[in-house]
Short mmCIF file of C-alpha atoms and ligand atoms in Angstrom, two decimals:
data_model
loop_
_atom_site.label_atom_id
_atom_site.label_comp_id
_atom_site.label_asym_id
_atom_site.label_seq_id
_atom_site.Cartn_x
_atom_site.Cartn_y
_atom_site.Cartn_z
CA MET Q 39 0.00 0.00 0.00
CA SER Q 40 1.49 3.40 -0.86
CA TYR Q 41 0.86 5.97 1.85
CA ARG Q 42 -0.14 9.50 0.80
CA VAL Q 43 2.02 12.37 2.00
CA TYR Q 44 1.27 16.10 1.98
CA ILE Q 45 4.38 18.34 2.17
CA GLU Q 46 4.48 22.08 2.85
CA SER Q 47 7.66 24.17 2.99
CA LEU Q 48 7.94 27.58 4.63
CA GLY Q 49 10.67 30.22 4.52
CA CYS Q 50 13.46 30.85 2.01
CA PRO Q 51 14.40 29.12 -1.27
CA LYS Q 52 17.10 27.17 0.61
CA ASN Q 53 14.39 25.63 2.76
CA GLU Q 54 12.29 25.12 -0.36
CA VAL Q 55 15.15 23.04 -1.80
CA ASP Q 56 15.13 20.94 1.42
CA GLY Q 57 11.36 20.51 0.96
CA GLU Q 58 11.89 19.30 -2.61
CA ARG Q 59 14.56 16.94 -1.29
CA ILE Q 60 12.04 15.43 1.17
CA GLU Q 61 9.47 15.11 -1.63
CA ASP Q 62 11.97 13.45 -3.98
CA LEU Q 63 13.18 11.06 -1.28
CA LEU Q 64 9.66 10.00 -0.27
CA SER Q 65 8.38 9.58 -3.83
CA GLN Q 66 11.48 7.53 -4.71
CA ARG Q 67 10.72 5.31 -1.69
CA GLY Q 68 7.12 4.52 -2.70
CA PHE Q 69 5.15 7.25 -0.93
CA LYS Q 70 2.51 9.11 -2.97
CA ILE Q 71 2.83 12.89 -2.78
CA VAL Q 72 -0.60 14.57 -2.66
CA GLU Q 73 -1.65 18.24 -2.95
CA ASP Q 74 -4.75 17.87 -0.77
CA ARG Q 75 -3.84 17.56 2.92
CA ASN Q 76 -7.29 16.17 3.79
CA SER Q 77 -6.56 13.04 1.77
CA ALA Q 78 -3.06 12.58 3.21
CA ASP Q 79 -2.03 9.90 5.72
CA ILE Q 80 1.08 11.84 6.69
CA LEU Q 81 1.36 15.64 6.96
CA VAL Q 82 4.93 16.95 6.63
CA LEU Q 83 5.69 20.58 7.52
CA ASN Q 84 9.15 21.97 6.70
CA THR Q 85 9.44 24.98 9.01
CA CYS Q 86 11.37 28.25 9.10
CA GLY Q 87 12.86 29.47 12.40
CA PHE Q 88 14.93 32.48 11.31
CA ILE Q 89 13.14 35.46 12.85
CA GLN Q 90 10.08 36.06 15.06
CA PRO Q 91 7.42 36.49 12.32
CA ALA Q 92 8.66 33.32 10.57
CA LYS Q 93 8.61 31.36 13.83
CA GLU Q 94 5.04 32.50 14.52
CA GLU Q 95 3.96 31.44 11.03
CA SER Q 96 5.53 27.99 11.54
CA ILE Q 97 3.79 27.49 14.89
CA GLU Q 98 0.47 28.59 13.41
CA LYS Q 99 0.85 26.03 10.60
CA ILE Q 100 1.66 23.26 13.09
CA PHE Q 101 -1.55 24.01 15.02
CA ASP Q 102 -3.41 23.94 11.70
CA LEU Q 103 -2.17 20.39 11.09
CA ILE Q 104 -2.97 19.39 14.69
CA SER Q 105 -6.60 20.48 14.22
CA LEU Q 106 -6.73 18.33 11.06
CA LYS Q 107 -5.42 15.41 13.07
CA ASN Q 108 -7.95 16.07 15.84
CA ASN Q 109 -10.68 15.57 13.21
CA ASP Q 110 -8.97 12.43 11.87
CA PRO Q 111 -6.70 10.78 14.51
CA THR Q 112 -5.33 8.29 11.93
CA LYS Q 113 -3.27 11.10 10.39
CA LYS Q 114 0.42 11.45 11.33
CA ILE Q 115 2.32 14.76 11.62
CA VAL Q 116 6.05 15.12 10.87
CA VAL Q 117 7.62 18.53 11.52
CA CYS Q 118 11.12 19.34 10.26
CA GLY Q 119 13.29 22.31 9.27
CA CYS Q 120 14.91 25.29 10.99
CA LEU Q 121 12.37 25.74 13.81
CA VAL Q 122 12.97 22.13 14.93
CA GLN Q 123 16.73 22.55 14.63
CA ARG Q 124 16.54 25.64 16.86
CA TYR Q 125 13.96 24.51 19.52
CA PRO Q 126 13.86 20.67 19.55
CA GLU Q 127 13.18 20.12 23.27
CA GLU Q 128 10.52 22.84 23.62
CA LEU Q 129 8.60 21.59 20.57
CA TRP Q 130 8.85 17.95 21.71
CA SER Q 131 7.47 18.68 25.17
CA LYS Q 132 4.88 21.30 24.20
CA LEU Q 133 3.38 19.60 21.10
CA PRO Q 134 2.62 15.95 21.97
CA GLU Q 135 0.20 15.72 19.02
CA VAL Q 136 3.15 15.86 16.61
CA ASP Q 137 4.47 12.37 15.82
CA ALA Q 138 7.98 13.27 14.75
CA PHE Q 139 10.38 16.20 14.90
CA LEU Q 140 13.32 16.09 12.47
CA GLY Q 141 16.33 18.38 12.51
CA LEU Q 142 17.98 19.67 9.32
CA GLY Q 143 20.60 16.93 9.27
CA GLN Q 144 18.00 14.19 9.47
CA ILE Q 145 15.85 14.87 6.40
CA ASP Q 146 17.62 12.10 4.46
CA LYS Q 147 16.01 9.65 6.90
CA VAL Q 148 12.48 11.02 6.37
CA ASP Q 149 11.19 7.82 4.73
CA LEU Q 150 12.32 5.65 7.66
CA ILE Q 151 10.78 8.15 10.08
CA CYS Q 152 7.48 8.05 8.17
CA HIS Q 153 7.39 4.25 8.37
CA SER Q 154 8.08 4.41 12.13
CA VAL Q 155 5.33 6.95 12.89
CA LEU Q 156 2.88 4.85 10.85
CA LYS Q 157 3.69 2.06 13.31
CA GLY Q 158 2.73 4.42 16.16
CA LYS Q 159 6.20 5.53 17.24
CA ARG Q 160 6.88 9.14 18.38
CA ILE Q 161 10.31 10.40 17.34
CA LEU Q 162 12.67 13.30 18.01
CA LYS Q 163 15.79 13.24 15.78
CA VAL Q 164 18.07 16.26 15.78
CA CYS Q 165 21.86 16.42 15.49
CA GLN Q 166 24.34 19.28 15.89
CA PRO Q 167 24.00 22.01 13.21
CA GLY Q 168 26.10 21.02 10.22
CA GLU Q 169 26.95 17.61 11.65
CA GLU Q 170 25.20 15.98 8.77
CA ASN Q 171 26.35 17.48 5.49
CA GLY Q 172 22.81 17.75 4.14
CA LEU Q 173 24.31 18.42 0.73
CA LYS Q 174 24.57 14.84 -0.49
CA LYS Q 175 23.51 14.62 -4.12
CA ILE Q 176 20.12 13.15 -4.88
CA LYS Q 177 18.14 12.82 -8.09
CA ARG Q 178 15.74 15.78 -8.30
CA GLY Q 179 12.18 14.75 -9.19
CA ALA Q 180 9.80 16.00 -11.85
CA GLN Q 181 9.74 19.79 -12.16
CA SER Q 182 6.47 21.64 -12.64
CA ARG Q 183 8.11 25.06 -13.20
CA PRO Q 184 10.63 26.26 -15.83
CA TYR Q 185 12.90 27.47 -13.02
CA ALA Q 186 14.50 25.67 -10.10
CA TYR Q 187 16.78 26.41 -7.16
CA ILE Q 188 20.08 24.68 -6.53
CA LYS Q 189 21.58 24.95 -3.04
CA ILE Q 190 25.33 25.20 -3.68
CA ALA Q 191 26.28 25.42 0.00
CA ASP Q 192 24.73 25.41 3.45
CA GLY Q 193 25.55 27.04 6.78
CA CYS Q 194 27.52 30.26 7.29
CA ASP Q 195 30.76 31.44 8.93
CA ASN Q 196 30.04 35.18 8.71
CA HIS Q 197 28.36 35.50 12.11
CA CYS Q 198 26.51 38.73 11.49
CA SER Q 199 25.59 39.83 15.01
CA TYR Q 200 21.79 39.75 14.41
CA CYS Q 201 21.61 36.40 12.63
CA ALA Q 202 20.58 33.00 14.01
CA ILE Q 203 21.44 31.07 10.83
CA PRO Q 204 24.91 29.89 11.94
CA LEU Q 205 23.25 28.58 15.14
CA ILE Q 206 20.69 26.67 13.04
CA ARG Q 207 22.55 25.55 9.91
CA GLY Q 208 26.12 25.35 11.27
CA ARG Q 209 29.44 26.03 9.53
CA PHE Q 210 29.71 26.96 5.84
CA ARG Q 211 29.83 23.81 3.70
CA SER Q 212 30.03 23.84 -0.12
CA LYS Q 213 28.46 21.15 -2.31
CA ARG Q 214 30.94 19.42 -4.63
CA MET Q 215 31.03 21.12 -8.04
CA GLU Q 216 30.51 17.85 -9.94
CA ASP Q 217 27.35 17.19 -7.89
CA ILE Q 218 26.00 20.67 -8.69
CA LEU Q 219 26.74 20.23 -12.40
CA GLU Q 220 25.06 16.82 -12.41
CA GLU Q 221 22.00 18.23 -10.61
CA ALA Q 222 21.80 21.14 -13.05
CA SER Q 223 22.10 18.84 -16.09
CA TRP Q 224 19.40 16.64 -14.62
CA LEU Q 225 17.09 19.63 -14.12
CA ALA Q 226 17.78 20.90 -17.65
CA GLU Q 227 16.87 17.47 -19.03
CA LYS Q 228 13.60 17.78 -17.08
CA GLY Q 229 12.78 21.01 -18.92
CA VAL Q 230 14.13 23.58 -16.45
CA LYS Q 231 15.41 26.64 -18.34
CA GLU Q 232 16.57 28.77 -15.40
CA ILE Q 233 18.47 27.80 -12.28
CA ASN Q 234 18.80 30.03 -9.23
CA LEU Q 235 21.92 29.44 -7.17
CA VAL Q 236 21.22 29.76 -3.44
CA ALA Q 237 23.19 29.50 -0.21
CA GLN Q 238 23.53 31.69 2.86
CA ASP Q 239 26.49 33.36 1.12
CA THR Q 240 26.99 32.20 -2.51
CA THR Q 241 30.12 34.36 -2.91
CA MET Q 242 32.05 32.10 -0.54
CA TYR Q 243 31.35 29.01 -2.64
CA GLY Q 244 34.31 26.62 -2.64
CA VAL Q 245 36.51 28.17 0.06
CA ASP Q 246 36.06 25.16 2.36
CA LEU Q 247 36.34 22.45 -0.33
CA TYR Q 248 38.87 23.98 -2.75
CA GLY Q 249 40.67 26.50 -0.52
CA GLU Q 250 39.53 29.40 -2.74
CA LYS Q 251 36.35 31.06 -4.01
CA ARG Q 252 35.15 28.99 -6.97
CA LEU Q 253 31.84 30.67 -7.90
CA PRO Q 254 33.19 32.13 -11.18
CA HIS Q 255 34.38 28.62 -12.19
CA LEU Q 256 31.01 27.14 -11.27
CA LEU Q 257 29.17 29.73 -13.39
CA PHE Q 258 31.49 29.01 -16.32
CA HIS Q 259 30.88 25.24 -16.16
CA LEU Q 260 27.13 25.57 -15.62
CA ALA Q 261 26.93 27.66 -18.78
CA GLN Q 262 28.27 24.66 -20.76
CA ILE Q 263 24.98 22.82 -20.12
CA SER Q 264 23.32 23.41 -23.49
CA LYS Q 265 19.64 23.11 -22.43
CA LEU Q 266 20.14 25.57 -19.55
CA LYS Q 267 19.40 29.15 -20.64
CA TRP Q 268 19.58 31.32 -17.53
CA ILE Q 269 21.71 31.11 -14.39
CA ARG Q 270 20.78 33.51 -11.60
CA LEU Q 271 22.88 34.38 -8.58
CA LEU Q 272 21.14 35.02 -5.25
CA TYR Q 273 22.43 35.84 -1.73
CA THR Q 274 25.83 37.35 -2.51
CA HIS Q 275 27.83 39.12 0.23
CA PRO Q 276 29.42 42.55 -0.39
CA ALA Q 277 32.59 41.62 1.53
CA HIS Q 278 33.25 38.56 -0.65
CA PHE Q 279 32.60 39.89 -4.18
CA SER Q 280 35.65 39.42 -6.44
CA ASP Q 281 36.54 41.18 -9.72
CA GLU Q 282 36.66 37.72 -11.29
CA LEU Q 283 33.03 37.18 -10.31
CA ILE Q 284 32.00 40.56 -11.72
CA GLU Q 285 33.78 39.64 -14.97
CA GLN Q 286 32.00 36.25 -15.14
CA ILE Q 287 28.56 37.84 -14.60
CA ALA Q 288 29.32 40.51 -17.23
CA SER Q 289 30.76 38.25 -19.94
CA ASN Q 290 28.90 34.93 -19.52
CA PRO Q 291 25.79 35.17 -21.79
CA LYS Q 292 23.81 32.67 -19.69
CA VAL Q 293 24.37 34.42 -16.36
CA CYS Q 294 21.47 36.80 -15.67
CA LYS Q 295 22.55 40.43 -15.42
CA TYR Q 296 20.98 40.39 -12.01
CA VAL Q 297 22.69 40.50 -8.62
CA ASP Q 298 21.00 39.95 -5.26
CA LEU Q 299 23.27 41.81 -2.79
CA PRO Q 300 21.77 41.98 0.73
CA LEU Q 301 23.49 45.02 2.32
CA GLN Q 302 21.48 45.32 5.53
CA HIS Q 303 22.69 48.91 6.16
CA ILE Q 304 25.13 51.59 4.92
CA SER Q 305 26.15 53.53 8.02
CA ASP Q 306 29.62 52.47 9.17
CA GLN Q 307 28.54 52.54 12.81
CA ILE Q 308 25.72 50.05 12.14
CA LEU Q 309 27.65 47.90 9.64
CA SER Q 310 30.38 47.31 12.23
CA ARG Q 311 27.84 46.56 15.02
CA MET Q 312 26.23 44.08 12.60
CA ASN Q 313 29.68 42.54 11.97
CA ARG Q 314 29.11 42.85 8.20
CA LYS Q 315 32.87 43.04 7.52
CA VAL Q 316 32.41 45.89 5.03
CA THR Q 317 32.28 49.70 5.18
CA GLY Q 318 29.82 52.07 3.51
CA LYS Q 319 32.59 53.31 1.17
CA GLU Q 320 33.47 49.76 0.12
CA VAL Q 321 29.81 49.06 -0.64
CA GLU Q 322 29.56 52.20 -2.77
CA ARG Q 323 32.74 51.25 -4.65
CA LEU Q 324 31.38 47.74 -5.30
CA ILE Q 325 28.08 49.08 -6.67
CA PHE Q 326 29.98 51.54 -8.87
CA LYS Q 327 32.16 48.70 -10.23
CA LEU Q 328 29.16 46.42 -10.83
CA ARG Q 329 27.18 49.10 -12.69
CA LYS Q 330 30.22 50.22 -14.72
CA ARG Q 331 31.09 46.71 -15.91
CA ILE Q 332 27.45 45.48 -16.28
CA PRO Q 333 25.50 48.50 -17.63
CA ASP Q 334 22.10 46.72 -17.81
CA LEU Q 335 22.48 45.25 -14.33
CA THR Q 336 19.40 44.70 -12.14
CA LEU Q 337 20.43 45.21 -8.52
CA ARG Q 338 18.39 43.74 -5.67
CA THR Q 339 19.15 44.36 -2.02
CA SER Q 340 17.65 44.11 1.45
CA PHE Q 341 18.00 46.24 4.58
CA ILE Q 342 17.31 45.88 8.28
CA VAL Q 343 15.82 48.94 10.00
CA GLY Q 344 15.74 49.56 13.74
CA PHE Q 345 18.96 47.69 14.55
CA PRO Q 346 20.09 48.35 18.16
CA GLY Q 347 21.85 51.69 18.26
CA GLU Q 348 20.35 52.95 14.97
CA LYS Q 349 20.21 56.64 15.76
CA LYS Q 350 17.99 58.92 13.61
CA GLU Q 351 21.04 60.18 11.70
CA TYR Q 352 22.13 56.63 10.80
CA PHE Q 353 18.68 55.89 9.42
CA LYS Q 354 18.73 59.19 7.49
CA GLU Q 355 22.05 58.09 6.00
CA LEU Q 356 20.41 54.85 4.84
CA LEU Q 357 17.42 56.68 3.37
CA LYS Q 358 19.72 59.07 1.43
CA PHE Q 359 21.75 56.09 0.17
CA VAL Q 360 18.57 54.39 -1.14
CA GLU Q 361 17.50 57.64 -2.84
CA ASP Q 362 20.95 58.05 -4.45
CA VAL Q 363 21.58 54.46 -5.57
CA ARG Q 364 18.00 53.80 -6.79
CA PHE Q 365 18.01 49.99 -6.42
CA ASP Q 366 15.86 48.09 -8.90
CA LYS Q 367 14.53 45.70 -6.25
CA LEU Q 368 14.58 46.24 -2.50
CA GLY Q 369 13.27 44.35 0.53
CA ALA Q 370 13.37 45.63 4.11
CA PHE Q 371 12.81 44.04 7.52
CA PRO Q 372 12.43 45.45 11.01
CA TYR Q 373 15.21 44.15 13.25
CA SER Q 374 14.10 40.95 15.04
CA ARG Q 375 15.78 40.39 18.43
CA GLU Q 376 16.84 36.73 18.32
CA GLU Q 377 18.05 34.90 21.43
CA GLY Q 378 21.44 33.29 21.03
CA THR Q 379 22.69 36.07 18.72
CA GLU Q 380 25.26 38.68 19.79
CA ALA Q 381 22.96 41.66 19.05
CA TYR Q 382 20.34 40.23 21.42
CA ARG Q 383 22.37 41.72 24.30
CA PHE Q 384 23.15 45.04 22.60
CA LYS Q 385 22.13 48.31 24.27
CA GLY Q 386 19.99 50.80 22.35
CA GLN Q 387 17.19 48.42 21.32
CA VAL Q 388 14.74 50.40 19.13
CA SER Q 389 10.98 50.46 19.84
CA SER Q 390 8.56 48.64 17.52
CA ARG Q 391 6.83 51.94 16.75
CA VAL Q 392 10.06 53.55 15.51
CA LYS Q 393 10.96 50.38 13.56
CA GLN Q 394 7.59 50.49 11.80
CA GLU Q 395 7.92 54.23 11.03
CA ARG Q 396 11.33 53.63 9.47
CA MET Q 397 10.07 50.59 7.51
CA ASP Q 398 7.22 52.71 6.08
CA GLN Q 399 9.55 55.59 5.18
CA LEU Q 400 12.05 53.30 3.48
CA MET Q 401 9.44 51.33 1.51
CA PHE Q 402 7.59 54.53 0.54
CA THR Q 403 10.85 55.93 -0.86
CA GLN Q 404 11.54 52.70 -2.75
CA GLN Q 405 8.01 52.47 -4.14
CA ARG Q 406 8.39 55.95 -5.66
CA ILE Q 407 11.69 54.88 -7.27
CA VAL Q 408 10.15 51.66 -8.68
CA LEU Q 409 7.19 53.51 -10.20
CA GLU Q 410 9.56 56.03 -11.84
CA LYS Q 411 11.68 53.13 -13.20
CA ASN Q 412 8.58 51.24 -14.41
CA GLN Q 413 7.50 54.37 -16.31
CA THR Q 414 10.75 54.23 -18.30
CA MET Q 415 10.09 50.57 -19.23
CA ILE Q 416 7.09 51.39 -21.44
CA GLY Q 417 7.93 50.72 -25.09
CA LYS Q 418 10.95 48.57 -24.25
CA THR Q 419 11.23 44.94 -25.41
CA PHE Q 420 12.49 42.05 -23.29
CA THR Q 421 13.05 38.30 -23.62
CA VAL Q 422 10.58 36.79 -21.17
CA LEU Q 423 10.38 33.27 -19.74
CA ILE Q 424 6.74 32.18 -19.36
CA ASP Q 425 6.25 30.68 -15.88
CA ALA Q 426 2.50 30.10 -15.69
CA ARG Q 427 -0.97 31.05 -16.90
CA SER Q 428 -2.52 33.78 -14.74
CA GLU Q 429 -5.01 32.26 -12.30
CA GLU Q 430 -7.35 35.19 -12.90
CA GLY Q 431 -8.42 33.69 -16.23
CA ASN Q 432 -7.91 37.05 -17.88
CA GLY Q 433 -5.90 35.63 -20.79
CA TYR Q 434 -2.62 36.79 -19.30
CA PHE Q 435 0.46 34.70 -18.63
CA LEU Q 436 2.99 35.30 -15.84
CA GLY Q 437 6.51 35.72 -17.07
CA ARG Q 438 9.86 37.16 -16.04
CA SER Q 439 12.81 38.72 -17.82
CA GLN Q 440 16.35 38.45 -16.51
CA SER Q 441 15.42 41.36 -14.23
CA GLU Q 442 12.87 39.48 -12.13
CA ALA Q 443 13.86 36.66 -9.80
CA PRO Q 444 11.13 34.10 -9.10
CA GLU Q 445 8.89 34.47 -6.06
CA VAL Q 446 10.55 37.62 -4.65
CA ASP Q 447 10.25 40.21 -7.45
CA GLY Q 448 7.27 41.45 -9.47
CA VAL Q 449 6.34 39.69 -12.71
CA ILE Q 450 5.61 40.62 -16.31
CA LEU Q 451 1.96 40.01 -17.23
CA VAL Q 452 2.05 38.91 -20.87
CA LYS Q 453 -0.91 39.16 -23.21
CA GLY Q 454 -0.68 36.52 -25.92
CA ALA Q 455 -2.44 33.51 -27.31
CA HIS Q 456 -1.20 29.94 -27.03
CA LEU Q 457 1.88 30.75 -24.97
CA LYS Q 458 3.60 27.72 -23.44
CA ILE Q 459 5.03 27.33 -19.94
CA GLY Q 460 8.82 27.32 -20.26
CA GLU Q 461 8.80 29.23 -23.57
CA PHE Q 462 10.94 32.34 -24.15
CA VAL Q 463 9.03 35.10 -25.96
CA LYS Q 464 9.78 38.68 -27.03
CA VAL Q 465 7.53 41.05 -25.07
CA LYS Q 466 6.95 44.78 -25.53
CA ILE Q 467 6.05 46.59 -22.29
CA VAL Q 468 2.84 48.63 -22.65
CA ASP Q 469 1.99 49.44 -19.03
CA TYR Q 470 2.69 48.67 -15.38
CA SER Q 471 0.78 48.23 -12.14
CA ASP Q 472 2.66 48.67 -8.87
CA TYR Q 473 5.65 46.31 -8.98
CA ASP Q 474 4.45 44.35 -12.07
CA LEU Q 475 4.97 45.21 -15.73
CA ILE Q 476 2.36 44.54 -18.43
CA GLY Q 477 3.36 43.53 -21.94
CA GLU Q 478 2.34 42.08 -25.26
CA LYS Q 479 4.00 39.27 -27.13
CA ILE Q 480 5.52 40.64 -30.36
S1 SF4 V 768 25.74 36.21 5.87
FE1 SF4 V 768 25.15 36.97 7.86
S2 SF4 V 768 22.94 37.28 7.63
FE2 SF4 V 768 23.55 35.91 6.01
S3 SF4 V 768 23.25 33.86 6.82
FE3 SF4 V 768 25.38 34.45 7.21
S4 SF4 V 768 25.40 35.25 9.29
FE4 SF4 V 768 23.27 35.26 8.55
#
């Protein structure tokens, strides 16, 4: 009898890759993956435990599954991911309705765990962060989208003072290049046109395995995979960007002219308290170099507002920087005080009211910039990858050019008949709405 499993992943693309790994492992071991959780025998939730709002969302989802189980006690619940890795004992003792809790290093055993809970066992399996590589190669399953993520490394050694990731995912560990290339070839054979490279810090790829940064080499070799059309780089770190990497992004035709460069702040006082290992001047020089060498670059970044000790003048400095640089894509987060991190004990904690005021000011400034930039897009033509048909049944398709990363950026709504998912089409932009562009196939 093949048991039916419902899987839901929360959090970042790196966790999404772990969720796909669980799905691939279970389907390869005879479990049937189902979309409808009501029909499932086993409910698997892959949690996020990074910051407060993400933790609350994970807990809420667990209680959701518990109420399903209360209506049908034959169902089993398996909870895994970052929240479990961070709070194993608390979850185990406070949520007896959950049948198994799996830490990050244990997901390769998920099929065995599922068989055990079906026999009525209750299991807690968590090892030290990074103890289990978690980067072993596995065959990726069928792909329903024309884009996919590849996790090229896990863990982080940067120890930014506000960040709990090193506590959860352990030391920085690169995946072997041959395994990444094999995974990418496999995905391209499955019809994937675009791969997004993810890690906590992609710019440090290879330092642990090869004794030097090997991201430019990896990009070069990935581009040799003929069926792969786009390679997108996410989660770079300003302190680890090399000229060789800039050159590879600029000259490699398959590498999207898109850089995701989380900066977190620009004031030197805050950057050093965050332990970001970079100064405001160095950041400005890097952006200047990137834009000079890659003229049509799309630059994404993210900032934290309300970090302990963020005086008004430091925030003003950040606001001016955002106005001057005019990022193409920008995300911002209010500082989340996370136990176990260095900044948790810092003096000068900022009130939630002030954090929210600064968030609003920053996002209002960015929205104005995006609308001005969108205005200049009208009449321009782009190569667009068609991701899906719009669910609004309005005859539009959802697509992206090299300037839009999946799931985090706006999309291009494409009017056109008989477009196919995974097809590249030429699109002329005719309008925009908020963060999305609207275009017609030409
Ligand atoms: S680079 Fe900093 S913020 Fe990013 S995962 Fe590493 S420690 Fe956390």
